[in-house]
Structure formats: C-alpha cells, structure tokens
Amino acid sequence: MPERTESDSRKLLRRLRDTLATPGKGQDRLDSITHLIADSMGTEVCSIYLFRDADTLELCATEGLKPESVHQTRMKLGEGLVGRVARTGLPVNTANAPQEKGFRYMPETGEEIYSSFLGVPIQRVGEKLGVLVVQSRTAREFSEDEIYALEVVAMVLAEMTELGLFAGDVDGMRALHKQPVMIRGGTGQEGAAEGRVWLHEARVVVTNPVADDPLTEIDRIRAAVGQLRVSVDDLLAAESLDKDQKQVLEAYRMFAHSRGWLKRMEDDIARGLSAEAAVEKEQSATRARLEQVPDAYLRERLHDLDDLSNRLLRILTGQGHDTGAEMPENPVLVARNIGPAELLEYGRKLKGVVLEEGSVGSHAAIVARALAIPLVIHAGRIVTEALNGDPILVDGDQGIVHLRPEETVARAFRDKIAMQAAAQQRFASLRGLPALSKCGTVTNLLMNAGLMADLPSLEGSGAEGVGLFRTELQFLVRNKMPQRAELAALYARVMDAAKGKRVAFRTLDIGSDKVLPYMKPQDEPNPAMGWRAIRVGLDKPGVLRMQIQALIRASNGRPLTVMFPFISEHGEFTAARDVVMAELDREAAMGHPVPASIEVGAMLETPSLAYAPRAFFDLTDFVSIGGNDLKQFFFAADRENERVRRRYDTLNVSFLRFLDHIIARCAETGTPLSFCGEDAGRPVEAMAFAARGLRTLSMRPASIGPIKSLLRRVDLTQANEVIDKAMATGAESVRPALMDWLATQPE
Ligand code: PEP
Ligand code: MG
C-alpha cells in the first residue's frame, strides 16, 4: 500500500463531494462511497455500518464483503470489533482481526479472509452515527497517517449523514432528526405540555464539510481563533471577577491559546476539511475523551474545551444565538442546562422545559416550579436529537419526553392534557370553599412562592396565604448582590399582591445547592450539612440585617412574618430573633414606620430542633416543618441524589412517629405548626399529615386544588384510625393501608 499524502486525502474528499453532488438515491451514494474509499486507501474492503436504532448497527454498504450481507449483518453496540468502535468512539486498528479480543465471526460477509482491520467511528459532536471500516488480506497494522485519513473521511460522512444525504430511501438507515424518539428522564416539575422545540443554544449546521482551498480555510480558522482569543481576554479583563472566577477563566484562556488545538485543526484542513468541519472533528474527539475521563475536574476542563469549540463554530458560521430563526408557537425550551436568570427571561411564554442535565433542586428547577412549567431533567441526548420547531410532548409527571411523536402517541397525550384541564376546572370550582373534611376539620392550605411571577397564583389557586416565600431566588437570578432599596421595593410589591393575606418571608437560604454567582463558593465536602442558611446569616450578619431592614421597610406599617431557615438549636433562634428585634428598634429610632405586628418563626429542618428545650417552643411564634431537608437528614438520604432520594417513603412509620413527636411538642406550648416541604403538595401525604394533626400545609399552587378536593372527600378521624392500625400491625409504611382505605371512599 502506498504512503498516503495530504493531497491523496484532499482528492478523496473532493471525489466524495462530487459523488454526493450528483443526484441519486441514498443507497447508490453509499455504494459509490465505499468503492471510492477502498480504491483510494488501497484496501480490498471498505464498509459502512450505521445505527438502525439506538443500539443496533447494520452493514449498509460494502466494497469487498459479500453484497448479500448488506442490510442483513447486524450487531449490538459493543459487539465485535465494529461494535467496540461504536461504543468507545475510538478507532480499532489490528493486523490480525480474527485473533483480536472480542472479534465476532459473521459468516455471511465472507470477511474471514481479511486479516487487517481498521475501524473508525462516524460521529458528529458526540452523536454516534456509525462505523467506517477498511480491511485487507495482508496482515499489517495501519499507519497513524492512514488512521488519521480515515477519520477525516468519517467526519465528512458524519456531516453528510447529518444533512440527510443518505436518509430516506436506504433501508435500515436511521433518518436523523426525523424519527419519533422517546426519552426517559426525571421529573423536575409535574405537568404536561405539547409544543415545539426551541433550542436554547441553536444548533450550528455545517453545510460545507469539504473545502477546495486549504489556504483560505486556514486563514478563516486563524481569524476565528484570533477573534475567540480576544473575546476570552475581554472576559478576563472584566473588573467584577473574583479570584476563583479568574482561575477558571485562565484555564479557559489557556485552551483558547493552545497551539496544539489550532495545529490539529489546521492539519485536518490540510487534508481537505473545511474550517467548520475541522472544529467539529476536534470537538467530537473531545467529547469521546470526555466519556472516558473519570476525574470530575478534568471533565470540567474538557467541557470548557467543548464550549470553546461551540463559540468558534458560531464565529465561523455566523450562526448560534442569533440564527434569525423565529421562536415557534408554544415553545418548549430544550437545553443542556440553563441558569435561573436565563430561564426567568423566557418566562411564562414557555410551555415546557427539557434539560439534558439539571437536577430537582437546581435553580432552574426552582424557577420552572415557580412559573408552573412542566420540566423534565436528565433527558439524555435531547440536545443532539432535537431540532428547532420539532413537535414535542413533555410529560413532567413521568419525566418522559416524546420528540416528533407518532400521531397515536400525540392523541393519547392530548387526552391526558384535556383530563388534567378538566380536573383543574373542577378544582377551580372549589376555590372559594374551605378544605373541610367530613369529620368537620378544616385544614389551612397555603402556597409556596419565591418570585413575583408566583403571586397571581395566590388568587387563582385559592391559597389562604403564602406559607413559604423563598427569598433566595431574588438573589440567585441576579449577577450581583441586590441593594436594600431594591429588595424593599420587591417585598412591598409581594405584600401588595397578597392583598393582606399573610406572607411568611423566609430569610436567605444560601449555601448547600444554592450558590450565589457573586459569592465565593465554599469548597465543602458536604454542603447540605455545611455552612448554609441561618449559619451564614449569623456568621456574616450584614446580609441578614439588610434583608430584615428591607422587610421592615416593605411592610411600611403592615403586619410582617419572618421565618428563619435551618434552625438547629434554640440559641440560633434567639440570636436570629435578636437581629430582628434590634432592626425594629433601629428603624423606630430613625422614625420609620414599624410593622403593626410581627411574627418570627423557625423552620424545623434538622431533627435536633424537635428536641429543643421548651423555651424554644415558647419563644417562637410558629414552627414550619421543612420536610425536604428534614427528610434528607432523618433518613440520611441526599435529596439531590437520584439514587437515594426516593428510597424512603414519607409515609414510613418511623418518619410519621417523628412528625407525631413534633406535633406533640408544639401542642404542649400551643405553638402554631405547619408543613411546607414538597410532600405537603402530594395528596396521600397531605391527607396523612392532616389526619395526624398538621392543620396548615403549604405547597406549590397547582397542588392546592387536588389536595382540597381529597381532603373534602374524606373523614380525617377515620384516616387517622387507619394509620394507627397500620402502625400497630408493624407495617413499614402506612401507605398501602391508606391507599386500600381510600379506594373504598366515595368520590
Ligand atoms: C424544605 O427543606 O422542606 C424547604 C421547604 O426548604 P427548601 O426546599 O427551600 O430547602
Ligand atoms: Mg430547606
């Protein structure tokens, strides 16, 4: 086999492009491509395997293997050498394929006579499309140069596949971005929505993978990299950066200035790729490497490199954020991840949100919840699969997404949405009625909020007030610390919108998962149990004091309710309460109006507070159980960790007994008690809490209707007896007994 030169590669790419430019069927194109490659590489065999479905590869065209095996030979991802290339995204090069570990003999192909094997992935920015293979009789390993040449060819094939140049009429070929796809992720926010995809980061489409004039392309890539470097330098020059942000950006700049990176792209261009295709080839290689790296720090750095490639592509193509595409009607936002401020900017015009990453406690999830938009998280591959404008169904209840759904699926889904809408209407008719159970008990239903955007729900949902206003959202969505006057104006607007209904403002709960962009992140091994919430407030009282002042000014003489998060002991509560009292005195001394009345309460989120001295229960004006945190500490199960967060049932007898204890402690002192974690918004849980004596529940607004409807249907005394009985029989959870009993209750 002759040594390959750069101009051989260029010639091959040009011939490939010409083949594709002539009109023809997809299969004919694939056949001529395999012929061309085998001819140019001087091998007896060239084959193209493409994905038939997510884990099956199919031989779609071959030069050299038996023609009857085309569209017959299939293998699973990871199976045989071809499957290995597809799984790892890395080449396999061997002089003696039949002896290679994992080799699988496919008799129908007649490949046993070929000894050397070189397979490279056909992939596009991490999206695996297939495998390109050359084989020859002579036992020899392919040179670095040949591997490289074949990778360049595979890159062009990937771009062509992306552009749909083969799809449609090739039997067994996955027509990209055309077929229905169902993605199973996780629930970020319940609800169902039908709409069309709107990509947060528009996908860059490369239409010219092959270029004639390498010199022009090299000029283009150098100019683009130059522009990129300037923009990164500008970022670094920003005055507002702290030391850590600077460090991250320094690493970023190092990549942007990396000679190796530019050199590899220039080499690809010299072989015939366009500047854009060269960037994508590097990016694909980075992504393949990303999957292999177990070290979190290195993965982060590779993410940086991936991000730089995206910027470079946007510079080169002029596409990206501003592609000129119009947002479709009923947009469903699709993104790898998104920050709270960006999500808030889209606001309520979004019908749903689908994230490839994200987590239940992420800021984006909190904002999606506040906006009552269905959110699916961990939707693997959604960003690569979805195109702007694609029809999409978001099932936030199940954490499932249907992209380009079949009509039957869409119809069933619409029925579900219609049923939910009908139920909402039923609930709306209960709006003015109390949650009065058959036994005569009334439960107060309040809502949780955190944004101005939440407030209209106060009227719509029939909530009697805001049981938890999470003030940190206002801090999270800004890129610098808000000023006192700004906060006072916002809190005043919240109180105005509540029209006299009680709003429990919870002071800042930052730390743990809630990290402010402008505050130095603490490197803590266990942030949920670390320096967070009131602990930060007491150690650095400046922000706490400023927030209390803002609340007092916002109340402007109206009643005020303040609640402290994450109080673990009596002393913490007294210290925090003293701050409020001191600020009240200060404001009064300055001649400012003080609230007509003030309630200062504590969230019970750590088991320790349930055993605090009686003095705590005497002093606090109320206690609100923050079940999300309390449960994670009670069961030692991280609320952010998908593996464990649903492992222990809230209706587990041990947790209910613990709640009984808290209820009893508050009853002793007549301290008002409420529950404001997510569980208060789940019907069976809410019923069990109410039955045990929790008479105030605070939940997301959309849950108020369903919970009120259930509470009005049942007799809480009976429900309590069912729980007692289940506890007495030694059940682990009272849920089965409650569900059986509920099934016998009239609608
Ligand atoms: C809780 O912990 O239950 C709670 C309501 O607070 P957050 O979810 O904001 O931590
Ligand atoms: Mg909490």
PDB file of C-alpha atoms and ligand atoms in Angstrom, residues 468 470 472 506 509 514 532-533 565-566 603-605 626-630 632-633 639 676, ligand 2:
ATOM      1  CA  LEU A 468     -43.110  29.963  52.438  1.00  0.00           C
ATOM      2  CA  ARG A 470     -38.128  31.624  49.356  1.00  0.00           C
ATOM      3  CA  GLU A 472     -33.028  33.412  47.812  1.00  0.00           C
ATOM      4  CA  ARG A 506     -38.022  33.104  54.776  1.00  0.00           C
ATOM      5  CA  ASP A 509     -31.217  30.097  52.486  1.00  0.00           C
ATOM      6  CA  LYS A 514     -27.954  27.319  46.328  1.00  0.00           C
ATOM      7  CA  ARG A 532     -25.637  27.370  54.825  1.00  0.00           C
ATOM      8  CA  ALA A 533     -28.845  29.276  55.578  1.00  0.00           C
ATOM      9  CA  PRO A 565     -34.322  28.544  57.651  1.00  0.00           C
ATOM     10  CA  PHE A 566     -32.382  25.634  59.029  1.00  0.00           C
ATOM     11  CA  MET A 603     -38.202  26.197  60.054  1.00  0.00           C
ATOM     12  CA  LEU A 604     -37.700  22.785  61.542  1.00  0.00           C
ATOM     13  CA  GLU A 605     -35.362  21.108  59.083  1.00  0.00           C
ATOM     14  CA  GLY A 626     -39.196  21.955  56.001  1.00  0.00           C
ATOM     15  CA  GLY A 627     -39.821  18.366  55.051  1.00  0.00           C
ATOM     16  CA  ASN A 628     -37.391  18.336  52.099  1.00  0.00           C
ATOM     17  CA  ASP A 629     -34.422  18.934  54.339  1.00  0.00           C
ATOM     18  CA  LEU A 630     -35.846  17.211  57.389  1.00  0.00           C
ATOM     19  CA  GLN A 632     -32.924  14.001  53.972  1.00  0.00           C
ATOM     20  CA  PHE A 633     -31.403  14.231  57.443  1.00  0.00           C
ATOM     21  CA  ARG A 639     -32.433  14.986  48.348  1.00  0.00           C
ATOM     22  CA  CYS A 676     -44.022  23.450  53.830  1.00  0.00           C
TER      23      CYS A 676
HETATM   24 MG    MG B   2     -34.958  23.511  53.335  1.00  0.00          MG
END
